[in-house]
XYZ file of C-alpha atoms in Angstrom:
665
model
C 133.424 100.694 41.553
C 129.778 101.144 42.548
C 128.971 102.102 46.155
C 125.740 100.738 47.537
C 123.266 103.238 48.991
C 123.233 101.639 52.460
C 127.026 101.789 52.546
C 126.878 105.440 51.448
C 124.378 106.153 54.226
C 126.582 104.392 56.774
C 129.653 106.342 55.670
C 127.778 109.634 55.628
C 126.349 108.889 59.066
C 129.789 108.093 60.375
C 131.233 111.308 58.895
C 128.351 113.368 60.287
C 128.766 111.852 63.750
C 132.515 112.430 63.535
C 132.041 116.047 62.400
C 129.511 116.578 65.184
C 131.894 115.066 67.705
C 134.633 117.530 66.652
C 133.674 120.604 68.628
C 135.836 123.352 70.023
C 135.458 121.962 73.513
C 135.428 118.305 72.548
C 138.062 115.730 73.166
C 138.135 114.965 69.434
C 138.907 118.602 68.655
C 141.799 118.655 71.073
C 143.082 115.306 69.819
C 142.862 116.554 66.218
C 144.591 119.812 67.166
C 147.388 117.967 68.950
C 147.790 115.588 66.019
C 147.863 118.443 63.477
C 150.333 120.522 65.493
C 152.616 117.555 66.079
C 152.323 116.431 62.467
C 152.974 119.967 61.177
C 155.983 120.504 63.401
C 157.334 117.097 62.462
C 156.672 117.772 58.761
C 158.448 121.145 58.991
C 161.437 119.596 60.750
C 161.608 116.860 58.140
C 161.200 119.429 55.342
C 163.962 121.650 56.739
C 166.237 118.668 57.074
C 165.380 117.572 53.563
C 165.971 121.067 52.155
C 169.241 121.408 54.014
C 170.310 118.088 52.643
C 169.327 119.122 49.108
C 171.009 122.501 49.537
C 174.246 120.935 50.581
C 173.924 118.472 47.769
C 173.322 121.217 45.154
C 176.169 123.354 46.532
C 178.424 120.315 46.324
C 177.337 119.879 42.700
C 178.297 123.497 41.952
C 181.634 123.067 43.681
C 182.198 119.916 41.698
C 181.416 121.870 38.529
C 183.946 124.530 39.493
C 186.435 121.795 40.247
C 185.686 120.350 36.818
C 186.433 123.781 35.303
C 189.822 123.733 36.955
C 190.563 120.316 35.582
C 189.102 120.716 32.116
C 189.201 124.368 31.038
C 192.264 126.068 32.553
C 194.878 124.628 30.220
C 192.889 125.107 27.006
C 191.973 128.684 27.922
C 195.597 129.415 28.936
C 196.819 128.050 25.560
C 194.198 130.021 23.610
C 195.070 133.153 25.545
C 198.779 132.615 24.856
C 198.015 132.250 21.206
C 195.744 135.321 21.338
C 192.868 133.274 19.996
C 189.943 135.205 21.391
C 187.371 133.240 19.466
C 188.548 130.055 20.996
C 188.553 131.633 24.459
C 185.030 132.878 23.845
C 183.887 129.408 22.905
C 185.479 127.964 25.973
C 183.840 130.611 28.163
C 180.456 129.746 26.694
C 181.159 126.122 27.527
C 181.765 127.115 31.110
C 178.518 129.136 31.160
C 176.662 126.066 30.037
C 177.577 124.388 33.235
C 174.667 124.376 35.790
C 174.105 127.443 37.963
C 176.979 129.438 36.298
C 176.258 133.118 36.599
C 179.386 135.009 35.412
C 182.733 134.111 33.768
C 185.518 136.579 33.106
C 189.004 136.065 31.524
C 191.756 138.553 32.424
C 194.961 139.002 30.543
C 198.183 139.786 32.315
C 199.953 142.793 30.949
C 202.941 143.253 33.060
C 201.771 143.400 36.599
C 198.253 144.484 35.780
C 195.178 142.454 34.968
C 193.136 143.563 31.987
C 189.647 142.025 31.429
C 189.659 140.344 28.113
C 186.340 138.543 27.758
C 183.208 138.279 30.037
C 180.100 136.173 29.865
C 176.992 136.339 32.114
C 175.723 138.951 34.562
C 178.230 140.877 36.488
C 177.398 141.813 40.084
C 179.099 143.291 43.018
C 178.921 140.028 44.954
C 178.236 136.449 44.090
C 176.990 133.442 46.034
C 179.935 131.298 44.990
C 182.996 132.641 43.135
C 186.517 131.513 42.430
C 189.472 132.838 40.553
C 192.044 130.584 38.810
C 195.522 131.490 37.418
C 195.962 130.670 33.734
C 199.456 129.273 33.404
C 201.066 128.355 30.154
C 204.428 126.707 30.216
C 205.039 127.830 33.733
C 204.148 131.440 33.134
C 200.949 133.123 34.321
C 199.355 134.539 31.211
C 196.032 135.557 32.760
C 193.297 134.777 35.255
C 189.886 133.059 35.038
C 187.095 134.330 37.306
C 184.117 132.024 37.742
C 180.941 132.915 39.707
C 177.933 130.627 40.376
C 174.441 131.686 41.521
C 172.274 129.849 44.099
C 169.037 131.427 42.964
C 167.988 128.382 41.025
C 168.823 126.224 43.992
C 166.798 128.528 46.222
C 163.937 128.520 43.749
C 164.069 124.782 43.425
C 164.234 124.404 47.243
C 161.267 126.743 47.613
C 159.239 124.778 45.096
C 160.268 121.547 46.698
C 159.461 122.835 50.188
C 156.038 123.935 48.990
C 155.465 120.552 47.423
C 156.634 118.770 50.554
C 154.528 120.984 52.784
C 151.448 120.505 50.632
C 151.907 116.736 50.464
C 152.736 116.532 54.165
C 149.713 118.667 54.969
C 147.403 116.497 52.876
C 148.909 113.352 54.322
C 148.679 114.771 57.844
C 145.055 115.770 57.330
C 144.113 112.414 55.871
C 145.975 110.471 58.541
C 144.617 112.759 61.273
C 141.078 112.336 60.039
C 141.500 108.587 59.793
C 142.962 108.539 63.274
C 140.103 110.737 64.418
C 137.544 108.359 62.901
C 139.276 105.410 64.522
C 139.455 107.198 67.868
C 135.826 108.238 67.555
C 134.744 104.724 66.653
C 136.820 103.052 69.331
C 136.813 105.642 72.129
C 134.953 108.909 71.639
C 131.519 107.539 70.789
C 131.689 105.236 73.825
C 132.843 108.152 75.975
C 129.934 110.199 74.606
C 127.546 107.366 75.480
C 129.042 107.141 78.962
C 128.778 110.948 79.296
C 125.140 110.937 78.119
C 124.404 108.067 80.531
C 126.065 110.040 83.328
C 124.156 113.235 82.418
C 120.828 111.406 82.429
C 121.742 109.349 85.498
C 119.369 109.840 88.413
C 117.729 107.799 91.134
C 114.841 106.880 88.832
C 117.194 105.303 86.262
C 119.217 103.077 88.574
C 117.709 99.974 87.009
C 118.976 100.884 83.492
C 122.285 99.182 82.749
C 125.055 100.970 80.845
C 126.022 99.167 77.626
C 128.296 100.247 74.805
C 127.301 99.924 71.172
C 128.917 96.914 69.537
C 130.573 95.815 72.801
C 128.358 93.206 74.483
C 129.370 92.142 77.955
C 131.064 90.082 79.127
C 133.958 90.176 76.661
C 136.720 87.605 76.409
C 139.436 90.272 76.358
C 138.094 93.372 78.100
C 139.913 96.668 77.708
C 139.879 99.876 79.731
C 136.436 100.939 78.438
C 134.951 97.565 79.375
C 136.496 97.898 82.826
C 135.094 101.429 83.122
C 131.610 100.301 82.070
C 131.734 97.329 84.427
C 132.878 99.627 87.235
C 130.067 102.100 86.505
C 127.513 99.279 86.430
C 128.857 97.959 89.713
C 128.619 101.462 91.148
C 125.052 101.718 89.786
C 124.161 98.387 91.374
C 125.663 99.412 94.693
C 123.862 102.754 94.523
C 120.608 100.999 93.645
C 120.994 98.550 96.537
C 122.050 101.278 98.948
C 119.258 103.577 97.807
C 116.719 100.763 98.142
C 118.073 99.953 101.599
C 118.006 103.613 102.625
C 114.556 104.053 101.122
C 113.335 101.034 103.032
C 115.047 102.267 106.185
C 113.501 105.714 105.681
C 110.054 104.208 105.185
C 110.538 102.008 108.229
C 111.789 104.997 110.223
C 108.809 107.049 109.069
C 106.471 104.211 109.987
C 108.119 103.966 113.394
C 107.827 107.741 113.807
C 104.167 107.658 112.786
C 103.586 104.669 115.042
C 105.344 106.390 117.950
C 103.417 109.612 117.323
C 100.157 107.658 117.201
C 101.006 105.872 120.426
C 101.984 109.106 122.146
C 98.926 111.041 120.931
C 96.461 108.222 121.634
C 97.970 107.154 124.967
C 95.795 107.751 128.019
C 98.825 108.540 130.150
C 100.616 111.870 130.332
C 103.810 111.941 128.220
C 105.856 115.113 128.346
C 109.292 116.052 127.097
C 111.228 118.292 129.484
C 114.487 120.138 129.299
C 117.114 119.405 131.968
C 115.740 122.305 134.058
C 112.260 120.611 133.962
C 110.739 123.198 131.613
C 108.145 121.411 129.443
C 109.123 121.366 125.728
C 106.257 119.227 124.383
C 103.336 117.252 125.755
C 100.677 114.862 124.466
C 96.884 115.518 124.326
C 96.246 113.307 127.374
C 97.836 115.964 129.618
C 95.517 118.633 128.190
C 92.443 116.478 128.839
C 93.651 115.589 132.319
C 94.661 119.017 133.599
C 92.210 121.234 131.705
C 94.965 123.633 130.648
C 95.587 124.692 127.049
C 98.754 123.471 125.373
C 100.268 126.976 125.310
C 99.624 127.273 129.020
C 101.568 124.079 129.648
C 104.517 124.625 127.309
C 107.587 126.403 128.716
C 106.234 125.996 132.242
C 108.093 124.077 134.899
C 106.916 120.544 135.516
C 107.091 121.020 139.288
C 104.696 123.983 139.102
C 102.036 122.187 137.037
C 102.124 118.541 138.075
C 103.335 118.609 141.705
C 101.491 119.891 144.741
C 103.210 122.429 146.938
C 103.699 119.869 149.697
C 105.785 117.580 147.466
C 107.737 120.096 145.363
C 110.720 120.453 147.659
C 111.004 116.698 148.172
C 110.802 115.942 144.430
C 113.208 118.758 143.569
C 115.755 117.307 146.011
C 115.222 113.781 144.634
C 115.710 114.958 141.050
C 118.796 116.937 142.035
C 120.350 113.866 143.693
C 119.315 111.086 141.273
C 118.382 112.919 138.069
C 115.179 110.891 137.589
C 112.297 109.228 139.442
C 110.609 105.851 138.996
C 107.028 104.858 139.913
C 106.684 107.908 142.127
C 103.158 108.795 143.228
C 102.690 112.556 142.877
C 99.648 114.586 143.935
C 98.558 117.491 141.705
C 95.543 119.762 141.232
C 93.883 120.406 137.886
C 92.544 123.730 136.652
C 89.295 123.298 138.645
C 91.263 122.469 141.789
C 90.427 118.758 141.847
C 93.071 116.530 143.400
C 94.660 113.984 141.086
C 97.240 111.287 141.785
C 99.724 110.412 139.017
C 102.433 107.778 139.052
C 105.508 109.297 137.354
C 108.581 107.726 135.795
C 111.372 109.749 134.140
C 113.598 108.420 131.326
C 116.705 110.469 130.392
C 117.483 111.143 126.727
C 121.127 111.879 125.903
C 122.643 113.563 122.876
C 126.165 112.281 122.981
C 127.474 112.552 126.530
C 125.137 115.419 127.419
C 121.611 115.148 128.817
C 119.215 116.749 126.338
C 115.732 115.846 127.543
C 113.867 114.115 130.324
C 110.889 112.079 129.087
C 108.199 111.892 131.755
C 105.452 109.237 131.828
C 102.569 109.996 134.181
C 99.805 107.426 134.695
C 96.587 108.667 136.295
C 95.913 106.401 139.296
C 93.331 108.655 140.945
C 90.559 106.101 140.498
C 92.855 103.275 141.582
C 93.759 105.136 144.729
C 90.082 105.798 145.381
C 89.264 102.134 144.830
C 92.204 101.191 147.044
C 90.839 103.328 149.872
C 87.392 101.848 149.385
C 88.857 98.336 149.380
C 90.760 99.025 152.587
C 87.591 100.324 154.202
C 85.621 97.391 152.846
C 88.242 94.940 154.104
C 87.984 96.423 157.543
C 84.213 95.981 157.421
C 84.505 92.465 156.043
C 86.874 91.145 158.666
C 84.030 90.570 161.093
C 81.865 89.063 158.383
C 84.704 86.763 157.353
C 85.047 85.428 160.893
C 81.331 84.763 161.038
C 81.257 83.212 157.572
C 84.291 81.089 158.455
C 82.464 79.660 161.438
C 79.432 78.923 159.240
C 81.582 77.330 156.555
C 83.341 75.192 159.158
C 79.998 73.851 160.344
C 78.910 73.282 156.747
C 82.183 71.481 155.995
C 81.641 69.186 158.960
C 78.171 68.349 157.670
C 79.535 67.812 154.131
C 82.282 65.529 155.502
C 79.721 63.435 157.329
C 77.530 63.310 154.226
C 80.549 62.295 152.132
C 81.395 59.472 154.541
C 77.794 58.299 154.394
C 77.894 58.459 150.597
C 81.133 56.438 150.455
C 79.640 53.844 152.762
C 76.483 53.686 150.635
C 78.604 53.366 147.497
C 80.613 50.537 149.069
C 77.364 48.842 150.053
C 76.092 49.191 146.483
C 79.339 47.750 145.109
C 79.081 44.793 147.445
C 75.432 44.423 146.477
C 76.426 44.476 142.822
C 78.986 41.753 143.492
C 76.394 39.645 145.330
C 73.886 40.297 142.553
C 76.442 39.082 140.056
C 77.044 36.039 142.211
C 73.292 35.483 142.466
C 73.016 35.682 138.691
C 75.724 33.028 138.489
C 73.813 30.889 140.981
C 70.612 31.200 138.961
C 72.427 30.318 135.771
C 74.179 27.326 137.319
C 70.918 26.143 138.896
C 69.298 26.247 135.471
C 72.199 24.389 133.941
C 72.257 21.744 136.699
C 68.471 21.253 136.477
C 68.717 19.484 133.107
C 71.325 16.774 133.967
C 69.745 16.254 137.416
C 66.288 15.829 135.877
C 67.608 13.385 133.323
C 69.422 11.504 136.098
C 66.185 11.295 138.174
C 64.287 10.028 135.120
C 66.998 7.450 134.415
C 67.026 6.239 138.054
C 63.199 5.966 138.066
C 63.353 3.918 134.868
C 65.996 1.677 136.434
C 63.837 1.269 139.521
C 60.856 0.196 137.352
C 63.037 -2.232 135.403
C 64.442 -3.748 138.598
C 60.908 -4.222 139.964
C 59.881 -5.895 136.706
C 63.022 -8.059 136.858
C 62.029 -9.187 140.396
C 58.543 -10.118 139.186
C 60.032 -12.271 136.422
C 62.289 -13.960 138.974
C 59.369 -14.613 141.346
C 57.244 -15.967 138.521
C 60.181 -17.910 137.151
C 59.620 -16.484 133.728
C 63.197 -15.453 132.982
C 64.351 -16.024 129.470
C 67.523 -15.326 127.576
C 65.902 -12.709 125.400
C 64.468 -10.923 128.436
C 67.843 -10.955 130.205
C 69.558 -9.632 127.089
C 67.006 -6.813 126.744
C 67.248 -6.080 130.489
C 71.066 -5.816 130.450
C 71.006 -3.566 127.367
C 68.436 -1.241 128.989
C 70.358 -1.325 132.215
C 73.629 -0.426 130.474
C 72.051 2.454 128.540
C 70.364 3.815 131.639
C 73.573 3.615 133.653
C 75.568 5.416 130.912
C 72.900 8.133 130.708
C 72.867 8.415 134.488
C 76.685 8.573 134.756
C 77.008 11.182 131.950
C 74.439 13.541 133.412
C 75.745 13.128 136.949
C 79.255 13.851 135.663
C 77.933 16.973 133.848
C 76.225 18.100 137.026
C 79.406 17.472 138.994
C 81.427 19.594 136.567
C 78.893 22.428 136.731
C 78.885 22.308 140.509
C 82.709 22.334 140.613
C 82.867 25.269 138.169
C 80.255 27.196 140.137
C 82.081 26.430 143.338
C 85.389 27.754 141.934
C 83.758 30.870 140.496
C 81.841 31.532 143.664
C 84.921 31.065 145.807
C 87.040 33.319 143.506
C 84.469 36.117 143.464
C 83.880 36.025 147.170
C 87.564 35.884 148.159
C 90.694 37.964 147.485
C 93.009 34.936 147.245
C 96.126 35.384 145.116
C 97.816 32.416 143.470
C 99.009 31.018 140.114
C 96.126 30.123 137.793
C 95.500 29.411 134.142
C 93.930 32.334 132.325
C 92.229 30.053 129.786
C 90.643 27.859 132.523
C 89.541 30.935 134.452
C 87.877 32.404 131.369
C 86.222 29.114 130.383
C 84.781 28.694 133.895
C 83.141 32.136 133.644
C 81.695 31.340 130.205
C 80.362 28.006 131.475
C 78.824 29.717 134.519
C 77.076 32.236 132.236
C 76.129 29.585 129.664
C 72.381 29.840 130.427
C 72.294 33.593 129.803
C 74.457 33.251 126.685
C 72.148 30.575 125.265
C 69.112 32.620 126.113
C 70.618 35.665 124.387
C 71.756 33.446 121.449
C 75.226 34.897 121.799
C 78.434 33.242 120.581
C 81.671 33.641 122.565
C 85.036 33.377 120.777
C 87.907 32.817 123.235
C 91.488 33.344 121.968
C 93.857 32.434 124.789
C 96.925 30.240 125.056
C 96.033 27.264 127.340
C 99.557 27.363 128.793
C 99.354 31.041 129.763
C 99.231 31.437 133.552
C 99.952 34.332 135.934
C 100.216 35.014 139.643
C 97.316 37.300 140.514
C 93.743 37.491 141.844
C 91.596 35.015 139.860
C 88.419 36.310 141.511
C 89.052 39.803 140.112
C 89.482 38.382 136.608
C 86.232 36.406 137.053
C 84.430 39.548 138.175
C 85.840 41.539 135.193
C 84.818 38.883 132.624
C 81.376 38.429 134.207
C 80.588 42.154 134.241
C 81.807 42.645 130.642
C 79.757 39.682 129.334
C 76.635 40.706 131.290
C 77.022 44.306 129.994
C 77.142 43.006 126.399
C 74.059 40.796 126.976
C 71.994 43.389 128.869
C 72.987 46.517 126.935
C 74.845 45.703 123.697
C 72.539 42.873 122.504
C 69.229 44.075 123.963
C 66.654 44.109 121.132
C 69.500 43.430 118.679
C 68.325 41.377 115.695
C 71.712 40.942 114.060
C 74.295 38.169 114.772
C 75.618 38.405 118.323
C 79.248 37.619 118.996
C 81.670 38.332 121.808
C 85.408 38.051 121.168
C 87.837 37.788 124.077
C 91.507 37.808 123.153
C 94.116 37.313 125.890
C 97.841 37.432 125.105
C 101.147 38.338 126.670
C 103.125 41.278 125.262
C 106.467 41.556 127.001
C 105.866 42.092 130.702
C 102.229 43.050 130.166
C 99.008 41.044 129.806
C 96.690 42.358 127.079
C 92.967 41.588 127.323
C 91.030 42.714 124.260
C 87.270 42.355 124.803
C 84.844 43.306 122.015
C 81.272 42.687 120.883
C 79.372 43.516 117.693
C 76.298 44.973 119.378
C 74.686 48.407 119.309
C 77.618 50.109 121.025
C 77.693 52.725 123.764
C 75.805 56.018 123.332
C 78.208 58.964 122.654
C 76.850 60.947 125.597
C 77.707 58.074 127.979
C 81.041 56.953 126.501
C 83.223 59.700 128.145
C 81.707 58.767 131.566
C 81.531 55.002 131.046
C 83.696 54.224 134.102
C 81.993 56.726 136.439
C 79.763 55.286 139.148
C 76.001 55.137 138.567
C 76.322 55.694 134.805
C 73.869 53.436 132.942
C 71.687 53.494 129.850
C 68.906 51.563 131.675
C 68.296 53.708 134.691
C 64.933 52.749 136.150
C 65.026 49.395 134.328
C 67.182 47.485 136.797
C 70.588 48.945 135.867
C 72.699 50.131 138.826
C 75.467 51.802 136.795
C 78.249 50.174 138.862
C 79.330 47.342 136.534
C 82.008 49.235 134.572
C 82.938 51.227 137.711
C 83.765 47.934 139.490
C 85.773 46.808 136.445
C 87.728 50.116 136.490
C 88.476 49.848 140.227
C 89.623 46.227 139.892
C 91.878 46.986 136.880
C 93.370 50.284 138.090
C 93.484 49.980 141.885
C 93.814 46.253 142.574
C 95.616 44.982 139.460
C 97.587 48.240 138.803
C 96.672 48.256 135.117
C 95.070 50.483 132.468
C 91.701 50.260 130.739
C 90.058 52.249 127.983
C 86.905 51.897 125.936
C 86.285 52.565 122.228
C 82.814 52.464 120.720
C 80.782 53.757 117.806
C 76.994 53.547 117.425
C 75.887 50.207 115.852
C 79.557 49.058 115.639
C 79.880 47.397 119.049
C 82.104 48.231 121.993
C 85.728 47.359 122.637
C 87.574 47.340 125.969
C 91.397 47.328 126.019
C 92.934 46.183 129.315
C 96.686 46.165 130.013
C 97.923 44.549 133.228
C 101.470 44.110 134.571
C 102.460 40.434 134.831
C 103.829 39.149 138.116
C 105.277 35.660 138.486
C 105.406 33.794 141.785
C-alpha cells in the first residue's frame, strides 16, 4: 500500500515530537518507564506461571509414560526374562527408551537374594531427575527388577526456549503497546501540557491579553474534560490578573498623579507647610518657609518648631497648649526672620497617625503680616473717619430732605402731566366730535333754510291765489324730502352728542358699573371717527355684543383712545401702506383678553423695552408727551389689576396683549 508524502511527513513529525517529548526528566519518560517496568514485571509473572504450568504438564506426561511402562512392559519383560530371551528383553528395553524423555533403563535378574544387572540402555548417572524401579513378577514369583529413569533436560531446554520466546514476544508487544500508549498520551495530554507549560513560562504582565488555547481543542467544547477545565481556569486567572493589574496600574497612576499634584501644591503654596515629629522637630518643609524666613533648608531641618517660628514671649504658652491639646487651630503666632523682622503667621496643626500612634504633625502657617498691618491701619483710619462720618451723615440728611422735597414736586408734576394728558385726550375727542357734528348740523341748517324759502313762496302763492294741484304736489314732495333730510341729520347729530357725552363722562369719572364691552368700544371708535377718516385707517372690532363686565368703563375708554391715537400718531405716520387696526376682545375663563394690534411701522427696538416708562416717546419735541402708554400701564396694572405686554418688530406693526380679571356684580 502506497503512503502519501504528506502522510509520511505527518507521521514523521509526530514521531519526532514524541521522541523529543521523551526526555529523562519528562513526564513521557516517566510514564514510559512506569509502563515498561509494569509490563515487564507482569510479563515475567505471566511467563513464570506459564512455564510452571508447562513444567507440571511435562512432568505429568513423563509420569504418565512411566505409568504406561508399568501397564504395558512389565509382564512381557518378566515373561522374556523367565524364558531367558535376552533379545526380546533388549527389544522391549529399546521400546521403553523410545518413550519421551527416557534417559536410562536397566533390567536386573534375581539370582537368589541378589540382583544382577542383565541389560542396560541409555546413560547411567549417579542421580536422575525422575526414576522408578518395578518388580518383574512371573506367575507370582519375582524374577527380576526393572529400573526406569527419565531426564528433565529436554523439558528445561524447551522451557528455556519457550521462556525466551515469550519474553521476546512480550517485550516487543510491551514496547509497541507502550509506544502506542505514549503517542496517545502525548497527543491527548503531553503536547497540551507542554503548550500550557510554554504558555506559563512565557507568561508575563505584557502577555496578559493573549488567550491560552490548545491545538485541536477549540473552546467552548460540548463535553469538556480536565484539560479544558484547566485551560478555562487559567484563562479566567489571566483575565482576573489582567483586570486586577489594570486596576492596580490605574490606581498607581492615579496615586502618582495625586502625589505629584500634592507635591506641586505643597511646593507652589505661598503658605508655610512643615512636617514635624511629635516632639516638634521639623522633618520636612516647603520652599515658602525658606523664602519667608531667609534660612536655608538645612538650617531649618531637625530644628524645633518653637525655636524657629515662635517668639520667646509666646513659646511657653504655645508649648503648654500643645502639651494639653496636641494641636492648635488658627493661632496667630509672632516670629522673627533671619534679618530680625517681625512676622505674624496664623498656624493650624493637623495630626497624622500611623495606626494608633501619632507619627507626624502637619503644620500650616499663613503669613498674615500684611493683613495685620492693614488691620491696624484700618482701625486707625476708622478712628479718624468717625468724625467725618458724623459730619457726612448730617450733610447726607440735609441732601436727603432736599431730594425728598424734589421727589414730591416731581410726583406732583407727573400727576399734573397725567391729568393734562387725560384732558388733552378729552379735548381731542371734543375736536373730533365737533367736526363730526358740524356736517349733520350744517345740512340741517341748509334744509331748514330751504324749508323757510319754500314756506315763504307757498305764502305768496296763497296771497296771489295762484295755488294749483301740481304746485301743491311739488311743494309736499319737497317738504317731505327736506323734513326727512332734516330728521336724519338731526338724529345723527343727536347720536354723536350722546356718544360724546358718554365718553366724556366715562373719561372724567371713576364710576364702576355693568357695561357692554362692544358698545364701549364702538363709542370710542365713533368719537375718534374724524381722526380715523383723516388717517384713512380701518378698524376691525371682534367682540361679542353680549359680553359685559362690572368695571370702570372710563378706564377702558381711556385705554382704547390712547392705543388708537398711538397707532395714528406713531404707527401710521408717513406710512404709505394699508392701515388697519384690529381689536379683539374675548373671555377666557375668569379673564378678559384684549388683543390690540396694528400693521404700521412698529416700535423702535431701543424704545420697546421702556415702552411703558413715563416720558418715553419717539416724537419728543414734536408734540409727544410720552405719557400715553404709561397711563395705559397704570390703568391696567394698578386700577384694573391686570397684566399688559407689548410685542413689536420694525415694519411689522405693534401688538398689545392685555389680560384683566373679570368681576361680576
